[in-house]
Amino acid sequence: MTSRLVTSLCLAGVTESLKIGFVGDSGYGSDAANTYDIMRDRGVDLVLQNGDYDYRNDHSGWGDFLDTNWHDKGKKHVLMSAGNHDIERNFDNYRSQLLSRLSRELESNCKGRKGKDFKDDYGRWGNCVLDDVRIVLLGWSEMKDDLDEAVSFIKDSFTGTPEHWRICMWHRPEGTYNPGDRHTSDYDSFPAYEACREHGALTFSGHTHLYSRSKLMSSYSDFTVSPLDDSDRLRLTCGTSFALINGMAGKGPDDPGKYFGERHFRKSYTTDDGRDNGAVVCEFPDNGGVASCDFFVGDAPGDRFDSFEITSDCKEDDTPSPPSPPTGGGRQLTVRLTSDSDDCEEKVTNGDLSKSSSDLELTQESQQQLIGIRWSSVDLPAGATVTEAVIDFTCDEEGSGKPIVDIAFDRSDDSESWSSSSSKPSDRRLTSSATWSLSNSWTVGRVYSSPDLSDQMNEVLSRSGWRSGNAMSVVIKKASGSDDGARIAESRDGNGVGPVLRITYHTTTVEDITVRLSSGSDDCEEKVGSGSVSTGSTDLEMTDDNGEQLVGIRWPSVDIPRGAIVTRAVIDFTCDEDGDGQPAVDIAFDRTGSSSSWSSRKPSERSLTSSTTWSIAESWRPGSVYSSPNLAWEVNEVISLSGWSSGNSLAAVISKSSGSPSGKRVAESFNGNGVGPVLRITYSLLPSSSTQSLVVRLTSDSDDCEEKVTSGDLSRSSSDLELTQERQQQLIGIRWSSVDLPAGATVTEAVIDFTCDEKGSGNPVVDIAFDRSDDSESWSSSSKPSDRRLTSAARWSLSDSWTVGRVYSSPDLSDQMNEVLSSVSGWRSGNAMSVVIKKASGSDNGARIAESRDGNGVGPVLRITYRK
């Protein structure tokens, strides 16, 4: 792994740094004492504890614990937010303990809410600075009950501030970012997460007694992993962040839960991993650079379980967010079974195969079985990257136990049909598997979605023989260690639909370019002492030529389009002379949209990106070519700037690395061999964001309703929606509470998908119109469908009969939706939209009967295609 440093050519000595220990859920027993021992042994300067201090309501005892294990050991800095156990146990007494131990530096550099003293707000609200780190802390109640104010507080605390490192701390994580088996309920704290992400702040929480960290996220609420996610190197920008959890200061660890293994997690520590306590220790250097982090577990000084690095590039005045995939979920694809023989059950003991069962037991039916599901035509283009893939199962019967299943794909270019001869589920060569813990009971008629299967699906797409329209299959089996229970889903024989595959994907164009110098003045050497610059040398000494020097290389025309993501960038050097020693050099790029010539600005006068260190232990032979480490990170910093466009110039500066041994490597310059250093780049060009797709689902059972025309009676709890006759005529109201359409978008297609609950009767004709409102209100007795001011209507003639379980789509509603977007000035992405459905003039009194959200847990689904 290469280290990355922000190079300061005039900086002497070692950069100062602040070591922070991240802990939560401690109590004050022996495990908590051991966690504090780890932090002291590892040189921690500041403890951040995210709540749940002692669990005993022993305020003074807990204060004594802090003194014994921290303050009496010569340590002074502690910052804490309030957890649920602290709020429940007279938090004012805890606050008194905290304030009596607050260091002078923190007391003078912490603020509460506007107009409030920090001493009154401590534990619930805090905006604190220590060295080059800014920390925003929020309490349990503030995140739960005052979310709007919390979001404003986060934004106000970070906006316009100069610190390189930013941290958001609160106690309870959003459920989907908790891989443990408890405390997984969602409480809609995503606005706070997104506010931190927009300002390049990591989010730190606890509450669940385990350790985890997510991948680098460019959207928390949509679970969008940034294209710049790089395993154990996390690049915080104004628009990227990651979620860190440590609730193991003295409690835990918890068992894996229903979100364990989801694709947005990078690393987790649960009961499967062993010991009971641990601390995250991060060292944050002043003036930016690379922060190194470790999670230590067990007895002090602790064993290292996880290591990662962080850089922070969020300077709100001049640093844009890196390019990200199109928002709105990318391209959406829904694939259904086409034949009753597309799903099957195979008995494990004797291999008997059944393709005609009316349901699918996952995976116990008198004995264990394998489930096979095959979608005969999947329109995924070769080269696509799947970002999310889930299977929707409709519950047929409740089942029993708490089974755990593994889901894997058939590793085949075009998966064969199921047959008893040689093509059963057990005969298939499979991908890796995703584990699905089915601990929650199922309700008949509701839809349940598998974990994300994108990694497994991408294994299939990476095969050379994959073509759009080929078949894909999955095999589901009992996971190791699972009990013998089952969840029972509808097969295609059962409800005419069976399991449904939903896919989100992006297509990318991958390009390789080679960039060469065009003149002898494109490379140069600058003496560090005198600042004299030479562009006429026949070679480039890196970085000693009778004294230390900087080497500058400028490629005058680099054809990387805006929006591209560089995945590889290396500089090829041709050796001119042997050189000596084992030097280490730092390579950074001129941080400007188009780099000027060396005659206008010397290498030492450039504002530089972060850098990669190249330790050159290998001896060089004249005439041979040697390649630098991958510099994609640094190049992406440049091409994400607002001034970058294809064909602009790009320049690198090479300097002696801090602490490098003496020595040099000597490369050909342009004057030497007519070529000089060559830049080779591979980049991916994401699809145009001009056309995007969006799928919007109801979030509450009260999002759909029925209003009787004659009486005005309103019902929000019906298990189905009669369109539009139920003993008497009624209006149907459907409200999607968050529609992520940007202001100024143009909708090109919009349809509503209805799942048939009952057949209905007659040949009804209905009109569908939208609520002409910038943020449609919830349904209530004072805000019924009949109270709404509506757009024009689209007419839907329901002359075809419906089949139970099948999905039927409305006519295109784009004209109506565009009326909302164009006629209201207050529309914002994330606002609510509603439709009202009523009997059309001249229609008979029949009905088609669709599932409501109360009925199948999903209800009507809105699908949108739009252009920005």
PDB file of N, CA and C in Angstrom, residues 523-525 534 536-542 545 549 551 574-577 664-673:
ATOM      1  N   ASP A 523       9.642  19.239 -19.370  1.00  0.00           N
ATOM      2  CA  ASP A 523      10.169  18.713 -18.107  1.00  0.00           C
ATOM      3  C   ASP A 523      11.257  19.654 -17.612  1.00  0.00           C
ATOM      4  N   CYS A 524      11.464  19.670 -16.307  1.00  0.00           N
ATOM      5  CA  CYS A 524      12.430  20.618 -15.749  1.00  0.00           C
ATOM      6  C   CYS A 524      12.977  20.089 -14.434  1.00  0.00           C
ATOM      7  N   GLU A 525      14.050  20.732 -13.963  1.00  0.00           N
ATOM      8  CA  GLU A 525      14.645  20.473 -12.653  1.00  0.00           C
ATOM      9  C   GLU A 525      14.801  21.813 -11.937  1.00  0.00           C
ATOM     10  N   SER A 534      15.970  24.554 -14.649  1.00  0.00           N
ATOM     11  CA  SER A 534      16.564  24.185 -15.929  1.00  0.00           C
ATOM     12  C   SER A 534      15.573  23.346 -16.719  1.00  0.00           C
ATOM     13  N   GLY A 536      16.626  22.373 -19.901  1.00  0.00           N
ATOM     14  CA  GLY A 536      17.463  21.893 -21.000  1.00  0.00           C
ATOM     15  C   GLY A 536      18.274  20.668 -20.676  1.00  0.00           C
ATOM     16  N   SER A 537      18.058  20.053 -19.511  1.00  0.00           N
ATOM     17  CA  SER A 537      18.856  18.889 -19.123  1.00  0.00           C
ATOM     18  C   SER A 537      18.521  17.684 -19.999  1.00  0.00           C
ATOM     19  N   THR A 538      19.522  16.833 -20.231  1.00  0.00           N
ATOM     20  CA  THR A 538      19.303  15.606 -21.025  1.00  0.00           C
ATOM     21  C   THR A 538      18.820  14.453 -20.169  1.00  0.00           C
ATOM     22  N   ASP A 539      18.734  14.677 -18.851  1.00  0.00           N
ATOM     23  CA  ASP A 539      18.191  13.632 -17.975  1.00  0.00           C
ATOM     24  C   ASP A 539      17.516  14.287 -16.780  1.00  0.00           C
ATOM     25  N   LEU A 540      16.818  13.461 -16.003  1.00  0.00           N
ATOM     26  CA  LEU A 540      16.091  13.938 -14.825  1.00  0.00           C
ATOM     27  C   LEU A 540      16.549  13.133 -13.619  1.00  0.00           C
ATOM     28  N   GLU A 541      17.334  13.780 -12.725  1.00  0.00           N
ATOM     29  CA  GLU A 541      17.767  13.096 -11.502  1.00  0.00           C
ATOM     30  C   GLU A 541      16.674  13.211 -10.441  1.00  0.00           C
ATOM     31  N   MET A 542      16.225  12.063  -9.967  1.00  0.00           N
ATOM     32  CA  MET A 542      15.178  12.029  -8.929  1.00  0.00           C
ATOM     33  C   MET A 542      15.808  11.534  -7.624  1.00  0.00           C
ATOM     34  N   ASP A 545      21.044  15.995  -7.594  1.00  0.00           N
ATOM     35  CA  ASP A 545      22.059  16.231  -8.621  1.00  0.00           C
ATOM     36  C   ASP A 545      22.994  17.305  -8.077  1.00  0.00           C
ATOM     37  N   GLN A 549      16.793  18.434  -5.478  1.00  0.00           N
ATOM     38  CA  GLN A 549      16.053  19.180  -6.482  1.00  0.00           C
ATOM     39  C   GLN A 549      14.640  18.617  -6.646  1.00  0.00           C
ATOM     40  N   VAL A 551      11.649  17.756  -9.508  1.00  0.00           N
ATOM     41  CA  VAL A 551      11.494  17.446 -10.927  1.00  0.00           C
ATOM     42  C   VAL A 551      10.058  17.773 -11.318  1.00  0.00           C
ATOM     43  N   THR A 574      12.152   6.027 -18.533  1.00  0.00           N
ATOM     44  CA  THR A 574      13.213   5.243 -19.161  1.00  0.00           C
ATOM     45  C   THR A 574      14.535   5.592 -18.489  1.00  0.00           C
ATOM     46  N   CYS A 575      15.227   4.582 -18.013  1.00  0.00           N
ATOM     47  CA  CYS A 575      16.469   4.818 -17.276  1.00  0.00           C
ATOM     48  C   CYS A 575      17.551   5.358 -18.213  1.00  0.00           C
ATOM     49  N   ASP A 576      18.236   6.431 -17.781  1.00  0.00           N
ATOM     50  CA  ASP A 576      19.348   7.010 -18.541  1.00  0.00           C
ATOM     51  C   ASP A 576      20.691   6.585 -17.956  1.00  0.00           C
ATOM     52  N   GLU A 577      20.800   6.570 -16.620  1.00  0.00           N
ATOM     53  CA  GLU A 577      22.024   6.147 -15.933  1.00  0.00           C
ATOM     54  C   GLU A 577      21.658   5.284 -14.738  1.00  0.00           C
ATOM     55  N   LYS A 664      19.545   8.329  -5.750  1.00  0.00           N
ATOM     56  CA  LYS A 664      18.786   8.918  -6.848  1.00  0.00           C
ATOM     57  C   LYS A 664      18.555   7.861  -7.918  1.00  0.00           C
ATOM     58  N   ARG A 665      17.559   8.127  -8.778  1.00  0.00           N
ATOM     59  CA  ARG A 665      17.353   7.380 -10.014  1.00  0.00           C
ATOM     60  C   ARG A 665      17.368   8.408 -11.136  1.00  0.00           C
ATOM     61  N   VAL A 666      17.979   8.035 -12.265  1.00  0.00           N
ATOM     62  CA  VAL A 666      18.196   8.986 -13.355  1.00  0.00           C
ATOM     63  C   VAL A 666      17.406   8.523 -14.573  1.00  0.00           C
ATOM     64  N   ALA A 667      16.443   9.353 -14.990  1.00  0.00           N
ATOM     65  CA  ALA A 667      15.556   9.017 -16.110  1.00  0.00           C
ATOM     66  C   ALA A 667      15.824   9.926 -17.300  1.00  0.00           C
ATOM     67  N   GLU A 668      15.460   9.441 -18.482  1.00  0.00           N
ATOM     68  CA  GLU A 668      15.583  10.239 -19.697  1.00  0.00           C
ATOM     69  C   GLU A 668      14.608  11.422 -19.656  1.00  0.00           C
ATOM     70  N   SER A 669      15.073  12.584 -20.046  1.00  0.00           N
ATOM     71  CA  SER A 669      14.199  13.729 -20.268  1.00  0.00           C
ATOM     72  C   SER A 669      13.804  13.762 -21.743  1.00  0.00           C
ATOM     73  N   PHE A 670      12.940  14.714 -22.124  1.00  0.00           N
ATOM     74  CA  PHE A 670      12.587  14.856 -23.537  1.00  0.00           C
ATOM     75  C   PHE A 670      13.818  15.226 -24.352  1.00  0.00           C
ATOM     76  N   ASN A 671      14.666  16.103 -23.785  1.00  0.00           N
ATOM     77  CA  ASN A 671      15.897  16.481 -24.487  1.00  0.00           C
ATOM     78  C   ASN A 671      16.834  15.293 -24.648  1.00  0.00           C
ATOM     79  N   GLY A 672      16.738  14.307 -23.757  1.00  0.00           N
ATOM     80  CA  GLY A 672      17.662  13.182 -23.809  1.00  0.00           C
ATOM     81  C   GLY A 672      17.319  12.152 -24.873  1.00  0.00           C
ATOM     82  N   ASN A 673      16.080  11.677 -24.927  1.00  0.00           N
ATOM     83  CA  ASN A 673      15.724  10.623 -25.894  1.00  0.00           C
ATOM     84  C   ASN A 673      14.582  11.005 -26.821  1.00  0.00           C
TER      85      ASN A 673
END
